[in-house]
Short mmCIF file of N, CA and C in Angstrom, two decimals:
data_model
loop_
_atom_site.label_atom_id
_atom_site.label_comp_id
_atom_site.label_asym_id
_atom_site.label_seq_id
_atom_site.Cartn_x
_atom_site.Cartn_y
_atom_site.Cartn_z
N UNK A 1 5.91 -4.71 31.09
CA UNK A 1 6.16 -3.80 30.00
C UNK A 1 6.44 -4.60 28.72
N UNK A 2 6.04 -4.10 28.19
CA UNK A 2 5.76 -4.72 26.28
C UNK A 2 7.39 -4.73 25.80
N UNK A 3 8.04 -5.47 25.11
CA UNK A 3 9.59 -5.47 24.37
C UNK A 3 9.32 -4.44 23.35
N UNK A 4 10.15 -3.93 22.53
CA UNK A 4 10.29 -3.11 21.64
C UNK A 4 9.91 -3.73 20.52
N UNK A 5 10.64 -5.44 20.81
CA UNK A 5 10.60 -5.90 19.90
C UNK A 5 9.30 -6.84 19.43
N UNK A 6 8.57 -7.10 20.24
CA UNK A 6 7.04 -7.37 20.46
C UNK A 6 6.49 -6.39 19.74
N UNK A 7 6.50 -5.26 20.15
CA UNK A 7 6.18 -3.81 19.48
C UNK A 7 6.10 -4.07 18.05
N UNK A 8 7.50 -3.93 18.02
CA UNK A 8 7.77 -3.64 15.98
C UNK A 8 7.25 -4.99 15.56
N UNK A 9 7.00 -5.89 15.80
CA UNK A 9 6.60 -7.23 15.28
C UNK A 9 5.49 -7.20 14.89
N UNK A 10 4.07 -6.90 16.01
CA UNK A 10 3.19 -6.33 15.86
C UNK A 10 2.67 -5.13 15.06
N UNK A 11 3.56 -4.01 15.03
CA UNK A 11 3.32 -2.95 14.69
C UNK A 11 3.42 -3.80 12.69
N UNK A 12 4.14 -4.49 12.76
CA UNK A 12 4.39 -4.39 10.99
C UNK A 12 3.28 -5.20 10.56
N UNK A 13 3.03 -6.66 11.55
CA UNK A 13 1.59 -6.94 11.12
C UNK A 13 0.66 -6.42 10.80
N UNK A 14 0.35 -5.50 11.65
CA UNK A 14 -0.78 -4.49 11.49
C UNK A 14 -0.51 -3.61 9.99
N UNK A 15 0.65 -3.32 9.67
CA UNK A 15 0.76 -2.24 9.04
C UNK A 15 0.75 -3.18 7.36
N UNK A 16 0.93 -4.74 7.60
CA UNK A 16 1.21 -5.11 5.72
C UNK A 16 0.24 -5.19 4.97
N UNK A 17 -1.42 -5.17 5.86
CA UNK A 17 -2.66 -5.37 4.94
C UNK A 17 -2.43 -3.70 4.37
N UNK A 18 -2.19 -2.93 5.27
CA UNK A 18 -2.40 -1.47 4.80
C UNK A 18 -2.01 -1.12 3.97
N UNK A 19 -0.64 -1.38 4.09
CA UNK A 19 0.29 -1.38 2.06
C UNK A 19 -0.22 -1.53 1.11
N UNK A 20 -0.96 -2.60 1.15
CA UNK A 20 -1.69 -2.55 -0.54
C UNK A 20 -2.95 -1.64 -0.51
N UNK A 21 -3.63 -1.63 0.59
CA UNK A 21 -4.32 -0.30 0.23
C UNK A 21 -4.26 1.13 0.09
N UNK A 22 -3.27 1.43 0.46
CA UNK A 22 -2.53 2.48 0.77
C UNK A 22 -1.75 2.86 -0.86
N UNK A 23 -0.89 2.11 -1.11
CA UNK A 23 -0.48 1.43 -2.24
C UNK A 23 -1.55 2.12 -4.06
N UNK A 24 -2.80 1.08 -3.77
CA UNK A 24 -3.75 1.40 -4.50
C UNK A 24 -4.12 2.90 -4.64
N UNK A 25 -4.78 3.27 -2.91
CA UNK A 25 -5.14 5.04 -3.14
C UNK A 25 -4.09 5.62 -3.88
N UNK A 26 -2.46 5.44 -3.54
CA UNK A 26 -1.78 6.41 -3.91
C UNK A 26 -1.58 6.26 -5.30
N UNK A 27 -1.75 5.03 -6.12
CA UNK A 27 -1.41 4.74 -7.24
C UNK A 27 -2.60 5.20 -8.17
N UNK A 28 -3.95 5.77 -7.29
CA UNK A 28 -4.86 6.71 -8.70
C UNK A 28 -3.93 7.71 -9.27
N UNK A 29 -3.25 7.78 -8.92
CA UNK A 29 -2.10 9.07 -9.80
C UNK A 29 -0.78 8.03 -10.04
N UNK A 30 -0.82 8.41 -11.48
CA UNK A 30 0.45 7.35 -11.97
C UNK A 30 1.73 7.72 -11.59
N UNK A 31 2.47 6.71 -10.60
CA UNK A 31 3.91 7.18 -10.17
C UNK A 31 5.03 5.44 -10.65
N UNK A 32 5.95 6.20 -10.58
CA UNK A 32 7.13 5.02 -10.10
C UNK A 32 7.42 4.87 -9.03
N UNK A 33 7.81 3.34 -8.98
CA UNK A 33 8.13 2.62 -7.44
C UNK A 33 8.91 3.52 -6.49
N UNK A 34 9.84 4.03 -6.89
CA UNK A 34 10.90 4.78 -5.74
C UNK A 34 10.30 6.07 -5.69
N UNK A 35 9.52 7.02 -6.37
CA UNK A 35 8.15 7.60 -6.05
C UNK A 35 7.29 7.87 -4.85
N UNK A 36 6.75 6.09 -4.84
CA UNK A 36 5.92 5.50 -4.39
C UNK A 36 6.35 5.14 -2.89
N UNK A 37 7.26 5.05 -2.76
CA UNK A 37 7.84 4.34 -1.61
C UNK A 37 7.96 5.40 -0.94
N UNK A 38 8.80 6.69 -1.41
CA UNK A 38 8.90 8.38 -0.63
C UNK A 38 7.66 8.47 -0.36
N UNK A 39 6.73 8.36 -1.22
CA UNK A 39 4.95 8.72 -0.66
C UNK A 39 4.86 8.44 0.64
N UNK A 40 4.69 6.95 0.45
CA UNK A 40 4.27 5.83 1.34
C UNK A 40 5.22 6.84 2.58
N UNK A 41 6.30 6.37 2.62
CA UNK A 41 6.60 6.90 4.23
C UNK A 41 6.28 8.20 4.65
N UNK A 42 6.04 9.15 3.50
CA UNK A 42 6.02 10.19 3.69
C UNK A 42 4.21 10.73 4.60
N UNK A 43 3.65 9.48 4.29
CA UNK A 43 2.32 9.43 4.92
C UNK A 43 2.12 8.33 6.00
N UNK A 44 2.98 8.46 6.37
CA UNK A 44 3.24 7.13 7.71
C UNK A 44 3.01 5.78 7.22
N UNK A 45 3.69 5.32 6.11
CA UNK A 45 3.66 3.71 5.89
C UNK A 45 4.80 3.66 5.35
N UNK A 46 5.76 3.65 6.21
CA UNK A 46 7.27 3.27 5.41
C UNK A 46 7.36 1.72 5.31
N UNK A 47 7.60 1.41 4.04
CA UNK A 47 7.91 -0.06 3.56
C UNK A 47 9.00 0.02 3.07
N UNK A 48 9.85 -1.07 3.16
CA UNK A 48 11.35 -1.55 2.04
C UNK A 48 11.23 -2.08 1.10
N UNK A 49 11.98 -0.88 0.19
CA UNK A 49 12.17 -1.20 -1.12
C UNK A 49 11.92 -2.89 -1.68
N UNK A 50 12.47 -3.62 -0.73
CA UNK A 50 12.55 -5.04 -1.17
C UNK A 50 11.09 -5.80 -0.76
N UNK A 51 10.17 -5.02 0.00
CA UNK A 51 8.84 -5.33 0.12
C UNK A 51 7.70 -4.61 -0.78
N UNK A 52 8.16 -3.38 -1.34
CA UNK A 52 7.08 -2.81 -2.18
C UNK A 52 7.73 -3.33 -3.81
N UNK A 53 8.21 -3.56 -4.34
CA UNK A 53 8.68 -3.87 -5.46
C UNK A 53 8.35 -5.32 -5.79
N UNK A 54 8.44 -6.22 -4.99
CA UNK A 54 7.26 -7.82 -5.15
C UNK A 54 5.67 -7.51 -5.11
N UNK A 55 5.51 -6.54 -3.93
CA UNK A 55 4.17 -6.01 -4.04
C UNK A 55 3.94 -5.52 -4.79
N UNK A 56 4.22 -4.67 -5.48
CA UNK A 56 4.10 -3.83 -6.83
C UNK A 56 3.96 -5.11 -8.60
N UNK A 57 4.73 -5.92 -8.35
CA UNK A 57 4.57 -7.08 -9.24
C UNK A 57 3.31 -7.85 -8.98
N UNK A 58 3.03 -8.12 -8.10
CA UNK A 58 1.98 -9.43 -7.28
C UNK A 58 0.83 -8.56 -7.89
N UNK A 59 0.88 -7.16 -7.53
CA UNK A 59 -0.61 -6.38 -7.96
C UNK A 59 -0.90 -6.30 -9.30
N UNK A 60 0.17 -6.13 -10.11
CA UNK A 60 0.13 -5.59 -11.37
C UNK A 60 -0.49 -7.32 -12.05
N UNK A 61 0.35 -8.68 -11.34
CA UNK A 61 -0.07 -9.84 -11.94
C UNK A 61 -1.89 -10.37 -11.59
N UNK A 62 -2.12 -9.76 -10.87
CA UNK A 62 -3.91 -9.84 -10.64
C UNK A 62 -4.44 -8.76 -10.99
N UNK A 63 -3.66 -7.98 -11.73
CA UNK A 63 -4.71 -7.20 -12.50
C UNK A 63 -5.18 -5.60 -11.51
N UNK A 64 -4.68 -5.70 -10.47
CA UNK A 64 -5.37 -4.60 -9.94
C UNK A 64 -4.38 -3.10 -10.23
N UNK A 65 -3.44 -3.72 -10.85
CA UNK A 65 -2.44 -2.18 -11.54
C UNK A 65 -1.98 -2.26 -12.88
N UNK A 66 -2.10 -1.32 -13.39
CA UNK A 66 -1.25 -1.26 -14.91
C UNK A 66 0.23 -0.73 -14.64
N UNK A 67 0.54 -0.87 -15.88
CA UNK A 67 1.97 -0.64 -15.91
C UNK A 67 2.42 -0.14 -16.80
N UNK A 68 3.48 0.91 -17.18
CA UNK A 68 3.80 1.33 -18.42
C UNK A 68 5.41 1.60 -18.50
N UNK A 69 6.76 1.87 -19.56
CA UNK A 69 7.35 2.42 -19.44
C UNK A 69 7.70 3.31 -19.67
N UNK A 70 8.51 4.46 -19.19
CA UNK A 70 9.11 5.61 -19.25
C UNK A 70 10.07 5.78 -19.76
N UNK A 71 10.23 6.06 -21.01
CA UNK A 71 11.77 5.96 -21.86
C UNK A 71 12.09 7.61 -21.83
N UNK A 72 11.35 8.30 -22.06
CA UNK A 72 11.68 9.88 -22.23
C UNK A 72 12.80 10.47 -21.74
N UNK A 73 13.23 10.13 -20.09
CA UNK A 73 13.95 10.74 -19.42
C UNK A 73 15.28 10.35 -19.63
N UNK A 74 16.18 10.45 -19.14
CA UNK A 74 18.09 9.44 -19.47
C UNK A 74 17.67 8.40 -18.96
N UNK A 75 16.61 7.93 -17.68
CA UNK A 75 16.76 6.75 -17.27
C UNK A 75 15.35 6.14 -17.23
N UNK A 76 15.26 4.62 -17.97
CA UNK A 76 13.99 4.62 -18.33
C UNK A 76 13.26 4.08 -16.54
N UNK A 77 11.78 4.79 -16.52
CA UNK A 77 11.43 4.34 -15.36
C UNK A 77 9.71 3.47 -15.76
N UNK A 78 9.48 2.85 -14.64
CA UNK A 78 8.32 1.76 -14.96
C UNK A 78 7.02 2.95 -14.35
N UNK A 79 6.38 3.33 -14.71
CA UNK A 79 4.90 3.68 -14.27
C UNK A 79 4.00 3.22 -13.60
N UNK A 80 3.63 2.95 -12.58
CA UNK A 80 2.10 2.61 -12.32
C UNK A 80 1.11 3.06 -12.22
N UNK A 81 -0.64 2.62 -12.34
CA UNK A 81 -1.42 2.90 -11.70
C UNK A 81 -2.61 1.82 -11.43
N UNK A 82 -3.47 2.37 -10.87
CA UNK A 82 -4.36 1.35 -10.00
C UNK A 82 -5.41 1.66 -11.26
N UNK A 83 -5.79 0.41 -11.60
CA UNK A 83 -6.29 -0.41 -13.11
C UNK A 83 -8.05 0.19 -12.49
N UNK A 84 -8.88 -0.09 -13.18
CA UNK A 84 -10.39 -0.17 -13.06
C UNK A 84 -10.68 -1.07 -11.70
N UNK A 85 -10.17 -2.91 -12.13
CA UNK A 85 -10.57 -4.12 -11.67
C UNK A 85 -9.56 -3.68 -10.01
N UNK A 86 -8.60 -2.81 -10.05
CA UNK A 86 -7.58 -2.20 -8.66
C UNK A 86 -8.69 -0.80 -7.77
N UNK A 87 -9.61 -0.49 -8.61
CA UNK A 87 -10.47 0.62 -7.89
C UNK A 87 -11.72 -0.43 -7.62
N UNK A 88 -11.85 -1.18 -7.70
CA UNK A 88 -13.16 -2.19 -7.43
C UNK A 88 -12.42 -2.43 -6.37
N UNK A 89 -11.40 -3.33 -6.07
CA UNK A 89 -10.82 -3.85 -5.04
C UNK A 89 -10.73 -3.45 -3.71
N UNK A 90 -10.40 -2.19 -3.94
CA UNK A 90 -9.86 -0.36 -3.01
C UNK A 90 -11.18 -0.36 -2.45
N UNK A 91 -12.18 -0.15 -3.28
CA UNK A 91 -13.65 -0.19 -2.55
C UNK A 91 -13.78 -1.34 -1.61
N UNK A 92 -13.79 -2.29 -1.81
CA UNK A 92 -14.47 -3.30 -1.46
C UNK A 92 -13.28 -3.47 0.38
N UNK A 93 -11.75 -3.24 -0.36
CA UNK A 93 -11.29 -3.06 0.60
C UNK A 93 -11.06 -2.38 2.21
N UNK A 94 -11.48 -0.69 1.51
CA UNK A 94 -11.99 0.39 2.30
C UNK A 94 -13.07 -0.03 3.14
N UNK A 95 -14.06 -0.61 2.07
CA UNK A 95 -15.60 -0.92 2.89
C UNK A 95 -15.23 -1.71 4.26
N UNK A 96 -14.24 -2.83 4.02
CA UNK A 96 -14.19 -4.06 5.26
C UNK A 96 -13.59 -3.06 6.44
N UNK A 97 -12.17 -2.09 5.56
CA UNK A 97 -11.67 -1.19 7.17
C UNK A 97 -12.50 -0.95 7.69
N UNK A 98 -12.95 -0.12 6.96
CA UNK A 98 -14.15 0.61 7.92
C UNK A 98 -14.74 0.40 9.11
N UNK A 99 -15.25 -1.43 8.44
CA UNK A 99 -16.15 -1.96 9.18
C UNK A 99 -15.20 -2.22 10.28
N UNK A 100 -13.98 -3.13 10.03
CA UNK A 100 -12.78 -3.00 11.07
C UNK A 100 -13.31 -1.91 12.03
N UNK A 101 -12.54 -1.32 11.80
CA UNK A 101 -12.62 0.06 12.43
C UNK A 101 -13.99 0.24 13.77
N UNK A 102 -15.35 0.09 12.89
CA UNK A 102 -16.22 0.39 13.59
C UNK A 102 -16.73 -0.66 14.92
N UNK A 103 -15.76 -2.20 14.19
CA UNK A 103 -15.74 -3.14 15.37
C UNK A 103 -15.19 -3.00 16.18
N UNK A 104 -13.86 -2.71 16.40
CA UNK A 104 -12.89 -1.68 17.20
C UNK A 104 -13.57 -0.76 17.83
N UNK A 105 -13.68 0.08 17.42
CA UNK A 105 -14.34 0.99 18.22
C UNK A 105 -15.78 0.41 19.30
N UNK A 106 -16.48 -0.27 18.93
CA UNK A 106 -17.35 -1.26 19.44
C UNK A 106 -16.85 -1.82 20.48
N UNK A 107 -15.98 -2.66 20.63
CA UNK A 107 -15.23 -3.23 21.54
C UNK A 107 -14.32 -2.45 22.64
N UNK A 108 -13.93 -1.46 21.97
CA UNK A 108 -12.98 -0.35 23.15
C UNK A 108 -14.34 0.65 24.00
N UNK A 109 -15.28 0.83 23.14
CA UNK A 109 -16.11 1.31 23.90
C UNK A 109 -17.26 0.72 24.72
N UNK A 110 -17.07 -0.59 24.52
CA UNK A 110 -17.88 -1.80 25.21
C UNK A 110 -19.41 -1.90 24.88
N UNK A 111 -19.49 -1.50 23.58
CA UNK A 111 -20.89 -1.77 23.04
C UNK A 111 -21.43 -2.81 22.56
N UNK A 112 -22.91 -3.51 22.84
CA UNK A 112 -23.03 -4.85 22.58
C UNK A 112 -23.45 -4.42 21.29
N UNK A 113 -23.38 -6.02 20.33
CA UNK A 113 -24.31 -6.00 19.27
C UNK A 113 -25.32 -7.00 19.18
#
């Protein structure tokens, strides 16, 4: 029998490429980080605050997110969204799951290529 902790080890590997794509889709609609993070778990990718907020920097510094601030409200908040050069990416990204995906499935169903 598998550890729990084998489990969650695994399970988060799997789950950190997904963040930034996940990340991107949700960021075609401009939100803030703590926003973003309710999303995220709220669609089965819960990340910590202290992991989406470097991620959220790292993206915005290659260009694949903009950024804006929010002064309007009592408390000013940062904006994001997923830039032009961040929807090129999303594509290109999507395209490889996919293919993921269809190798996977290939292999569980024991199909040659």
């Amino acid at each position: 029998m598998v550890s729990e902790d084998v489990l969650r080890t695994h399970l988060q590997e799997l789950r950190r490429g997904t963040v930034v794509v996940a990340s991107l889709v949700a960021l075609r609609r401009p939100d803030y980080g703590y926003a973003l993070l309710q999303r995220l778990t709220d669609h089965g990718f819960p990340v910590d605050a202290n992991t989406l907020y470097p991620l959220l920097r790292r993206l915005e510094d290659q260009g694949l997110l903009t950024s804006e601030w929010n002064t309007e409200e009592s408390r000013p908040r940062k904006f994001y969204r997923t830039s032009d050069e961040g929807e090129s990416m999303l594509s290109r990204l999507l395209a490889d799951l996919a293919a993921v995906q269809t190798s996977l499935t290939g292999l569980i169903q024991g199909v040659d290529r």
